């Protein structure tokens, strides 16, 4: 099968197309033909080894000391099950699915294997393959931080920094679904998009101050790491929370103490990856509550260009790569949007 690999850290130029053996599903696994995948922030961080200041060594410990431990990237995908292992009863060949290998990577390839009881669920007919591929990374991160970790409640007033990105755009939609009043922060060119996602108010960080005198929120969420505690604390009410999805090293390690001293709370850590959260966000997508934003779509042949676009730091939502843009009617069965992924 064809896949995209990298053997050293760096720019998009380190990504190359290779041919490797098609994986074989173990008895408890399924083999999936990948229809679409994405180049996520997780792929960017692993490939470029771009880490918050002071965490370069930790990055190498996670991704590989002398070179990438997992040479085939790809944190999420949509696809069609090609074969099932002898012990699998929950899926069958031909099922359209959404998978989230996450930190295990491997989705930048024509085929991937996944445990049948892992982070894998059937794709709703109402969701296209392109949308499906873009659900897991941003959707599960937003859901886990807002719902599981921060315990967002109806009526909460929240500020979301980085509202037009993959995680941020999902956060806006999930927060509105839960009844929060959302102020979103993004660049002016993305204002219309974020308003359509449901934001009650939008702040253009290029022309306006994110932290305003006399304006405080129950929760401030930083999805991109550009709103440090030293600044954000002034926008959080007493007893309120800072939700640190991405941020400075000092805030990651000492944010809890800093917040406690000020009579506030810091919610941080690593996003939890499990099947239940994947199923929860896919269910929201099936209901039309969560619609992943797709910035650009690339052909599989243009994987390096997709990485290069993510490198600019200006992507809006998700960057989708069509691995298998065309399939036969027999394989497609009743699935949706295979050609126009």
XYZ file of C-alpha atoms in Angstrom, residues 28-205:
178
model
C -9.517 -8.791 17.425
C -8.861 -6.116 14.779
C -10.357 -4.814 11.547
C -8.536 -3.752 8.383
C -9.864 -0.460 7.047
C -9.444 1.127 3.631
C -8.946 4.803 4.431
C -11.214 7.141 2.462
C -10.179 10.444 4.045
C -7.813 11.666 6.736
C -6.575 15.014 8.013
C -3.357 16.815 8.804
C -4.065 17.806 12.392
C -2.235 19.919 14.946
C -1.078 16.633 16.437
C 0.550 15.656 13.146
C 2.171 19.078 12.889
C 3.602 18.913 16.396
C 4.946 15.376 15.958
C 6.469 16.059 12.548
C 7.969 19.472 13.289
C 8.749 18.707 16.961
C 7.451 22.185 17.759
C 6.987 22.231 21.525
C 6.358 24.909 24.156
C 9.598 26.484 25.372
C 11.488 24.132 27.644
C 9.694 20.964 26.523
C 11.924 19.996 23.591
C 13.421 17.000 25.425
C 9.980 15.850 26.518
C 8.882 16.032 22.891
C 11.700 13.735 21.851
C 10.877 11.338 24.678
C 7.295 11.185 23.395
C 7.875 11.106 19.643
C 11.360 9.592 19.397
C 14.804 10.576 20.676
C 16.871 10.368 17.487
C 14.008 10.270 15.023
C 10.274 9.609 14.725
C 9.098 6.531 16.611
C 5.959 6.346 14.468
C 6.965 7.257 10.902
C 3.438 7.241 9.445
C 1.382 10.143 10.793
C -2.400 10.636 10.751
C -4.453 10.967 13.923
C -7.962 10.500 12.477
C -9.758 9.078 9.466
C -12.931 7.848 7.860
C -13.012 4.660 5.838
C -14.598 1.382 4.868
C -13.874 -1.895 6.603
C -12.111 -4.252 4.221
C -11.629 -7.300 6.462
C -12.510 -8.314 10.013
C -10.535 -10.507 12.383
C -11.845 -13.924 13.375
C -12.930 -12.713 16.829
C -14.763 -9.575 15.645
C -18.570 -9.540 15.715
C -19.336 -5.817 16.049
C -18.270 -4.848 12.519
C -18.408 -6.430 9.092
C -16.754 -5.820 5.742
C -18.327 -2.845 3.990
C -19.138 -0.876 7.144
C -18.331 2.834 6.881
C -16.447 3.914 10.002
C -14.746 6.788 11.793
C -11.459 6.048 13.533
C -9.248 7.926 15.949
C -5.792 6.353 16.250
C -4.763 9.593 17.949
C -1.270 9.360 19.427
C -0.829 5.956 17.768
C -0.998 7.709 14.351
C -0.962 5.671 11.094
C -3.885 7.169 9.121
C -1.782 8.766 6.345
C -1.975 5.507 4.423
C -4.304 3.579 2.151
C -5.040 1.003 4.873
C -4.939 0.913 8.657
C -5.788 -1.672 11.299
C -7.698 -0.816 14.460
C -8.881 -2.875 17.451
C -12.585 -3.562 17.026
C -13.153 -2.400 20.615
C -10.902 0.641 20.203
C -11.554 4.233 19.178
C -13.677 3.228 16.223
C -17.358 3.758 15.483
C -19.732 3.515 12.545
C -20.110 6.603 10.365
C -23.617 8.117 10.323
C -25.180 8.210 6.849
C -25.859 11.929 7.328
C -22.149 12.740 7.653
C -19.868 12.786 4.611
C -16.522 11.015 4.645
C -14.727 14.359 4.576
C -16.634 15.626 7.599
C -16.270 12.282 9.346
C -12.484 12.342 9.057
C -12.425 15.794 10.661
C -14.518 14.940 13.722
C -12.275 13.016 16.164
C -9.224 15.200 16.879
C -10.912 18.567 17.412
C -14.243 17.180 18.562
C -12.955 14.852 21.261
C -10.475 17.414 22.591
C -13.187 20.065 22.881
C -15.676 17.630 24.429
C -13.243 16.200 26.948
C -12.036 19.576 28.193
C -15.406 21.339 28.256
C -17.679 18.509 29.386
C -15.524 16.051 31.326
C -12.770 18.226 32.781
C -14.236 21.739 33.129
C -17.881 20.662 33.724
C -19.347 23.434 31.577
C -22.912 24.317 32.618
C -25.846 25.949 30.886
C -25.705 29.693 31.398
C -21.934 29.867 31.821
C -20.296 32.879 30.197
C -17.173 31.701 28.408
C -14.370 33.111 26.285
C -12.804 30.838 23.642
C -9.402 31.904 22.326
C -8.607 30.343 18.941
C -12.263 29.843 18.048
C -11.715 29.244 14.330
C -9.305 26.312 14.651
C -10.141 22.628 14.763
C -10.522 22.457 18.550
C -11.838 26.005 18.885
C -14.590 25.657 16.288
C -15.743 22.409 17.909
C -15.634 24.124 21.318
C -17.935 26.910 20.123
C -20.526 24.445 18.850
C -20.421 22.148 21.870
C -20.562 25.072 24.304
C -23.589 26.559 22.568
C -25.291 23.156 22.563
C -24.770 23.005 26.331
C -26.349 26.432 26.787
C -23.292 28.609 27.349
C -22.982 32.226 26.260
C -19.932 32.300 24.020
C -17.506 35.101 23.235
C -15.114 33.882 20.549
C -11.628 35.187 19.741
C -10.240 34.892 16.201
C -8.946 37.037 13.357
C -11.382 39.369 11.637
C -11.494 37.309 8.438
C -13.010 34.409 10.386
C -15.704 36.425 12.163
C -18.554 35.333 9.882
C -17.608 31.678 10.236
C -17.482 31.775 14.036
C -20.784 33.634 14.210
C -22.392 30.955 12.050
C -21.073 28.339 14.462
C -23.106 30.035 17.176
C -20.828 32.534 18.932
C -22.796 35.305 20.634
C -19.945 37.764 20.228
C -16.630 37.781 18.361
C -13.425 39.610 19.288
C -10.874 40.271 16.537
C -7.581 39.828 18.384
